Amino acid sequence: MNALHRDLKRLVPLAEERGRVLREGDRTRLRFHLMPPVGWMNDPNGLCWYRGNYHVFYQYGPFDPTGGVKHWGHWTSPDLLHWTQQPTAMYPDQPWDVHGVYSGSALVEDDALYLYYTGNVKFAGDYDYIYEGRGHNVALGITKDGIHIESKQLLMENKDYPADVSCHVRDPKVWKQDGRYYMVLGARTKDDRGELLVYQSEDKLNWTLCNTITTPEIFGYMWECPDLFCVDGQWILSLSPQGIGQDGYRYQNVYTCGYFPLYGDFRGECALGDYVETDVGFDYYAPQTFEAPDGRRIVIGWMGMPDADYTNPTETGWQHCMSVPRELHWNGERLTAVPVEEIAQLRENGRAAKVSGSIRLSMGEGADLMLSEILGPVRIAVGADAELRWEDGLLTLRLSEAAGYGRTQRVLPLDSLTDLRVLIDTTSIEVFVNGGEQTMSTRYYPSEANTLDIDGTCRVKQYDLRAMTFDWA
Ligand code: FRU
């Protein structure tokens, strides 16, 4: 343990004490979404099941609610419903990660948890920090008990990457397949093309490049947080590309997040299918998947958006949360994402109605609303501050000026709308469209939201959702 580590280990709990005070009476705190104890949260990291618990590590800025130097925060849960805040897992305390323990993933093997991450270093000087002046290092933290990191080591640095990439090479996602280890890294080339570097290893420590995957036409300048996995027989390259301008109703956010179906073998001959945006709300980015012990492919996304021009009123104390865990499937044409079945255990006070015209339902602090058999236009109003409207082939999510903090509307063109599911928490809304073929996630800050008004012809089912349990340290 070095002196920096020792000091940070003492300081983070002091910052979190402030979080304890801030939490009291804070009506913006969520009831069934993971949040940071204090400060800033971004990407989910190191998602896995290990020793009887789900582990959600995350990008954590305990000292600065607008970002700061990234640590790895840590939540665990045996069931995705009861969560325990664990001690901060990794600190920026080594020469190769001193300006941030950036995003990465988990590999479970031989009764140990291997946490691969990007060590961020910004050298002093007059640099642009893209083509010069930045170290993006692949590093590894190892823990046996799943809580305390016993060792950290540097595995690869910029000189080890291909000659044509810029300094931006990050977010290792690692898995084991056919007796070998594979790692994908997101990269920005020196001529500003986003691409995927595929590495392989026999021993988890020494890595060699085995492929580079990109699109025939440039698709953004950087591919952040790549994830490569197979679900229901289909390979998917999920990623968060930067540098794609708005094109009508496509790419309405500053950065997009979505997937390419991948055909062939990622280690050799392969091709990417058409890019699909997964979540087209205001706040969803850098998702990561993992395999649950029962074989489910689960994804969690960061409910935030880097460099967005909208804000959150909590930004003097804490900021951002995670999406609910979502189960992924390939339906033959599209990836679908729906809330994991565990969420149903939070349900109470179910009610159902067949609507033809208008209906007003009362709503608790959390709601799980389902619309099916939708015929013609439909409108859902959540209190006075959020509205979801389906008409003329467009599904529009609109927030009031008072609740949106700069968020206005997001529009999703659809051929047809068969069903909708909407999860409403105190300050978030997640919309699952047509069996989860598309999602829309947003933060919002309503003055009051205790009614649901539905207009149209459809079948409605609604439950209140109880809060999850958060055991703060
Ligand atoms: C995505 C991202 C990652 C990076 C991390 C730093 O939101 O920019 O590419 O590793 O955040 O916090």
Short mmCIF file of N, CA, C and O in Angstrom, two decimals, residues 239-241 255-259 275-279 284-287 305:
data_model
loop_
_atom_site.label_atom_id
_atom_site.label_comp_id
_atom_site.label_asym_id
_atom_site.label_seq_id
_atom_site.Cartn_x
_atom_site.Cartn_y
_atom_site.Cartn_z
N LEU A 239 -21.50 -1.01 -28.39
CA LEU A 239 -20.50 0.05 -28.24
C LEU A 239 -21.15 1.41 -28.05
O LEU A 239 -22.36 1.56 -28.25
N SER A 240 -20.35 2.38 -27.65
CA SER A 240 -20.81 3.75 -27.48
C SER A 240 -19.92 4.65 -28.33
O SER A 240 -18.90 5.15 -27.87
N PRO A 241 -20.30 4.83 -29.60
CA PRO A 241 -19.46 5.61 -30.51
C PRO A 241 -19.62 7.11 -30.30
O PRO A 241 -20.71 7.59 -30.00
N TYR A 255 -23.68 11.77 -27.99
CA TYR A 255 -23.05 10.49 -28.32
C TYR A 255 -24.15 9.44 -28.41
O TYR A 255 -25.13 9.50 -27.69
N THR A 256 -23.94 8.45 -29.27
CA THR A 256 -24.95 7.40 -29.40
C THR A 256 -24.50 6.14 -28.66
O THR A 256 -23.35 6.04 -28.23
N CYS A 257 -25.40 5.24 -28.52
CA CYS A 257 -25.04 3.96 -27.93
C CYS A 257 -25.91 2.89 -28.56
O CYS A 257 -27.12 3.07 -28.70
N GLY A 258 -25.28 1.82 -29.05
CA GLY A 258 -26.04 0.82 -29.79
C GLY A 258 -25.21 -0.41 -30.10
O GLY A 258 -24.26 -0.71 -29.37
N TYR A 259 -25.58 -1.11 -31.17
CA TYR A 259 -24.88 -2.36 -31.48
C TYR A 259 -24.86 -2.64 -32.98
O TYR A 259 -25.70 -2.15 -33.73
N TYR A 275 -25.97 -0.82 -37.91
CA TYR A 275 -25.94 -0.30 -36.54
C TYR A 275 -27.36 0.02 -36.08
O TYR A 275 -28.14 0.63 -36.82
N VAL A 276 -27.68 -0.39 -34.87
CA VAL A 276 -28.99 -0.09 -34.28
C VAL A 276 -28.77 0.68 -32.97
O VAL A 276 -27.98 0.23 -32.13
N GLU A 277 -29.42 1.80 -32.83
CA GLU A 277 -29.36 2.52 -31.55
C GLU A 277 -30.22 1.76 -30.56
O GLU A 277 -31.38 1.47 -30.85
N THR A 278 -29.67 1.46 -29.40
CA THR A 278 -30.47 0.70 -28.44
C THR A 278 -31.41 1.61 -27.68
O THR A 278 -32.61 1.44 -27.71
N ASP A 279 -30.84 2.59 -27.01
CA ASP A 279 -31.67 3.45 -26.17
C ASP A 279 -31.65 4.85 -26.76
O ASP A 279 -30.59 5.42 -26.99
N TYR A 284 -28.66 7.44 -21.36
CA TYR A 284 -28.25 6.03 -21.38
C TYR A 284 -26.98 5.94 -22.18
O TYR A 284 -26.93 6.36 -23.33
N TYR A 285 -25.94 5.37 -21.57
CA TYR A 285 -24.64 5.35 -22.24
C TYR A 285 -23.77 4.27 -21.60
O TYR A 285 -24.00 3.85 -20.46
N ALA A 286 -22.75 3.85 -22.36
CA ALA A 286 -21.70 2.96 -21.86
C ALA A 286 -22.23 1.70 -21.17
O ALA A 286 -21.72 1.30 -20.13
N PRO A 287 -23.25 1.03 -21.74
CA PRO A 287 -23.76 -0.18 -21.10
C PRO A 287 -22.72 -1.30 -21.13
O PRO A 287 -21.85 -1.32 -21.99
N MET A 305 -25.26 10.99 -19.68
CA MET A 305 -24.74 11.22 -21.03
C MET A 305 -23.58 12.21 -20.92
O MET A 305 -23.77 13.33 -20.44
#
